Every structure is written in C-alpha cells, then in structure tokens.
PDB file of C-alpha atoms in Angstrom:
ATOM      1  CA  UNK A  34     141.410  61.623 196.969  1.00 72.00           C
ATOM      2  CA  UNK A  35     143.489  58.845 197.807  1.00 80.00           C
ATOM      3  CA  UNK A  36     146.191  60.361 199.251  1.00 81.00           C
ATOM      4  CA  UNK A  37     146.675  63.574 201.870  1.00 82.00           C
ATOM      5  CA  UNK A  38     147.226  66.752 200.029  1.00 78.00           C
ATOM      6  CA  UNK A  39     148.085  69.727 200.776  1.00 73.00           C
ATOM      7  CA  UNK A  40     146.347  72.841 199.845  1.00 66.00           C
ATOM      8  CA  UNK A  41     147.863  76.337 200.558  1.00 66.00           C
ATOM      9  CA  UNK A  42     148.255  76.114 204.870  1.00 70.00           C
ATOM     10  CA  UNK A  43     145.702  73.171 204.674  1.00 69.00           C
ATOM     11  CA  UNK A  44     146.621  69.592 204.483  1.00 78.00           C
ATOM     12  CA  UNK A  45     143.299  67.492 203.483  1.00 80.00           C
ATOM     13  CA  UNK A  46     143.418  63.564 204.806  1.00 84.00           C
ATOM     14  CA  UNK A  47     142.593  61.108 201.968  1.00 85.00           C
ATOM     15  CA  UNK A  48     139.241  60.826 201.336  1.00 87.00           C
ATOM     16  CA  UNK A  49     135.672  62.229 199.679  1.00 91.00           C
ATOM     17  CA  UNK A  50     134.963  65.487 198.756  1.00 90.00           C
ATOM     18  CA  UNK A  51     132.594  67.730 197.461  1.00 92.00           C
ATOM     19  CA  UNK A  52     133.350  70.425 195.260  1.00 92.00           C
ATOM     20  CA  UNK A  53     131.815  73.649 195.516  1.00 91.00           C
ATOM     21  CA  UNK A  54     131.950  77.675 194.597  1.00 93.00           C
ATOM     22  CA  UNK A  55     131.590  80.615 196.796  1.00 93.00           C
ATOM     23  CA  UNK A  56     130.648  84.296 195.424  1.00 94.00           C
ATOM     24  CA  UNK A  57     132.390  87.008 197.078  1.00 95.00           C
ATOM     25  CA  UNK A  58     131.678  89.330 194.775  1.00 94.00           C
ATOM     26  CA  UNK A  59     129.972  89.676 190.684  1.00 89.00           C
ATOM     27  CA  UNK A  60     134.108  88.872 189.831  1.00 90.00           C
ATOM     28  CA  UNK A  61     135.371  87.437 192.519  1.00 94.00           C
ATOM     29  CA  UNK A  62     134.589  83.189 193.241  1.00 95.00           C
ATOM     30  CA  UNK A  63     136.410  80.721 195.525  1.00 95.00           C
ATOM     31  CA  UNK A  64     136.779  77.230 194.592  1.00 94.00           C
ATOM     32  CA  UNK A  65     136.335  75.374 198.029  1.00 93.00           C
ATOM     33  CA  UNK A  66     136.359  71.548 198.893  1.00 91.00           C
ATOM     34  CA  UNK A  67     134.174  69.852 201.501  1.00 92.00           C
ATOM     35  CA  UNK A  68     134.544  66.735 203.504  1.00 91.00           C
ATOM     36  CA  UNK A  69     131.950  64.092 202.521  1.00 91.00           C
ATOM     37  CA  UNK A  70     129.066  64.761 200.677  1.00 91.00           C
ATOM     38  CA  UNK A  71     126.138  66.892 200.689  1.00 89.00           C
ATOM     39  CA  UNK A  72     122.597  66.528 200.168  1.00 88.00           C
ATOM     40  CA  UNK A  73     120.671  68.763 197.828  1.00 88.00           C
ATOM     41  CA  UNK A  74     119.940  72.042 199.494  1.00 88.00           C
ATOM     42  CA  UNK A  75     121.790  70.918 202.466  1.00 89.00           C
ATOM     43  CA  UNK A  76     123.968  73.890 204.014  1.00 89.00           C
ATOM     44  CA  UNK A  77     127.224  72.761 204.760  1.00 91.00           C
ATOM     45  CA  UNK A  78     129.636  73.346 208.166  1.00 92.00           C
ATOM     46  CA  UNK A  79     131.401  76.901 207.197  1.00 91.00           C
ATOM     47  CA  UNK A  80     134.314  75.585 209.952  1.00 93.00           C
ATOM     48  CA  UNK A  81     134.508  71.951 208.047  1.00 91.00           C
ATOM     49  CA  UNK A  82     134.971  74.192 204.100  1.00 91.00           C
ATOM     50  CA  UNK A  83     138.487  74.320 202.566  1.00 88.00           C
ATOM     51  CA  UNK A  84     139.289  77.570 200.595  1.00 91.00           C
ATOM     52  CA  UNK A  85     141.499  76.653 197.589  1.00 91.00           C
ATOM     53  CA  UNK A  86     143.945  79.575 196.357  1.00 90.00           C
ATOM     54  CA  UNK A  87     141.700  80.316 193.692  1.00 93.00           C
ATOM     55  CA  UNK A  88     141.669  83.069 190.390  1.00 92.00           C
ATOM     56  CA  UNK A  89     138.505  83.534 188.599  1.00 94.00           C
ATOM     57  CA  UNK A  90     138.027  84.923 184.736  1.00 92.00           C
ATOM     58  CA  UNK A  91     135.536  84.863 181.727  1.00 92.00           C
ATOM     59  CA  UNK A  92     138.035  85.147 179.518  1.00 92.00           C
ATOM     60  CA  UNK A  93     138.346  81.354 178.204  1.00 92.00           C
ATOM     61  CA  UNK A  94     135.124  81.263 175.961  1.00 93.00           C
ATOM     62  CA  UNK A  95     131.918  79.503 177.273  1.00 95.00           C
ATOM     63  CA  UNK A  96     131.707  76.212 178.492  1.00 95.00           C
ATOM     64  CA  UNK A  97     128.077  74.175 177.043  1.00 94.00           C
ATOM     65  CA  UNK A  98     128.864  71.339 179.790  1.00 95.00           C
ATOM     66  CA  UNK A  99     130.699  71.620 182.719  1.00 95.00           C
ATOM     67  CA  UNK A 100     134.275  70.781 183.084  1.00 95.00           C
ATOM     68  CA  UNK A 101     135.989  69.723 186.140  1.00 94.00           C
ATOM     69  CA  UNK A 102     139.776  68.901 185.481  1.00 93.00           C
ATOM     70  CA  UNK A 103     143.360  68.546 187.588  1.00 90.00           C
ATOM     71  CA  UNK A 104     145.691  70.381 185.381  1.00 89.00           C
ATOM     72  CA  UNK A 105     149.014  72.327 185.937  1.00 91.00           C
ATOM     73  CA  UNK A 106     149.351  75.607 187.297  1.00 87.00           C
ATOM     74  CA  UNK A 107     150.632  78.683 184.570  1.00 84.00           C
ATOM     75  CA  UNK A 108     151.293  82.188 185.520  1.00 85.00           C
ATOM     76  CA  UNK A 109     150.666  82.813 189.500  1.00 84.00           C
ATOM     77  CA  UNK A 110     150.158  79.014 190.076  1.00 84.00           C
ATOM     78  CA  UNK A 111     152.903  78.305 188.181  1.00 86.00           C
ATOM     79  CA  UNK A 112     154.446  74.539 189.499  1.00 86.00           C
ATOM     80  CA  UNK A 113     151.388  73.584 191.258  1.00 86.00           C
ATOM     81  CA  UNK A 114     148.576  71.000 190.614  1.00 87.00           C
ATOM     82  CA  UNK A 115     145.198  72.901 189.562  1.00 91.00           C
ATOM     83  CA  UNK A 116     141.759  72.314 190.516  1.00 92.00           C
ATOM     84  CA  UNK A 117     139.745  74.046 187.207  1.00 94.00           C
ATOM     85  CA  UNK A 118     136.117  74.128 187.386  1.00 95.00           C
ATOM     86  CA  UNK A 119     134.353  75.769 183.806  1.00 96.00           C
ATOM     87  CA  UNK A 120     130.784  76.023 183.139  1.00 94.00           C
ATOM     88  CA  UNK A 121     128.670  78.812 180.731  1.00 94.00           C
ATOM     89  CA  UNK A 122     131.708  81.915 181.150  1.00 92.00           C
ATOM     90  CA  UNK A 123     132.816  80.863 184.927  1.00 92.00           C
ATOM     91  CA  UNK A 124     136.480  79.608 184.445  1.00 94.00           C
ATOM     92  CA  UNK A 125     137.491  79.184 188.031  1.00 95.00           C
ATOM     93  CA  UNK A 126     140.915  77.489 188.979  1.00 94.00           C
ATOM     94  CA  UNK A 127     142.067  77.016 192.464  1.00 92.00           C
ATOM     95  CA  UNK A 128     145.381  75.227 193.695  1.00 89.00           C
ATOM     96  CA  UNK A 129     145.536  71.753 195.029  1.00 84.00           C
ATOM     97  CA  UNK A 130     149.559  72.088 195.841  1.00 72.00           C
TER      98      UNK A 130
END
C-alpha cells in the first residue's frame, strides 16, 4: 500500500503485505493482512496479523482462477473500500475502510 489505511480499530502504515485466510470454522473465514512477506510454509507472528472485518459465502458461483480485487462495500459494508478474495466457491470479502 502506499498510503496508511485504516482497517476497522487498526490503522496499517504504508507498506507490503501479505494476504492471507484464516478458518474459524467449515463457514466461517477471516481475511487477514500481514506485514512483509512470508516464505513458503513459514508460520507467521499471530501478534504482527491484521483481522479485516470480513463476511464469507459460496453463493457467487465458482471461481477457476483466483481473484483478488479492491471493490466497494454493498449491504453491511456498505461505503467502505473492500478487500474480495474468490477462488473454487470461497468468496471472502473483508473491509479495508
């Protein structure tokens, strides 16, 4: 990113980050964001991992290559800037604002 942003009660500082998923449950994910990058099979710092605002469906069809887009919020993110991350039937969104 190449400006701060602010993410729910978390500001992130310009900068790179990796992009990442985290199963809570068989229907629940969280898209989360992680300072720097990460090697293959590397574990990452639970205290450095950003939890996005995030809503989770399989309703939007399946995805043959993954998509990872900015878009604008509808319905409960309605006004904010959306993180959306699609691949096979995950459709994940989280909010970026």
């Amino acid at each position: 990113m190449s400006g701060e942003l602010k993410a729910g009660a978390v500001t992130l500082p310009a900068g790179e980050y990796t992009i990442g998923v985290i199963k809570n449950s068989d229907n629940d994910w969280t898209l989360a964001l992680y300072p720097g990058a990460l090697a293959r099979g590397t574990e990452p710092d639970m205290s450095k991992i950003s939890k996005l605002d995030s809503q989770f469906t399989t309703s939007h069809g399946t995805a043959e290559h993954m998509t990872i887009d900015i878009t604008p919020g509808h319905g409960k993110q309605e006004g904010k800037a959306i993180l959306l991350l699609h691949f096979g039937t995950l459709y994940l969104t989280g909010s970026l604002s």
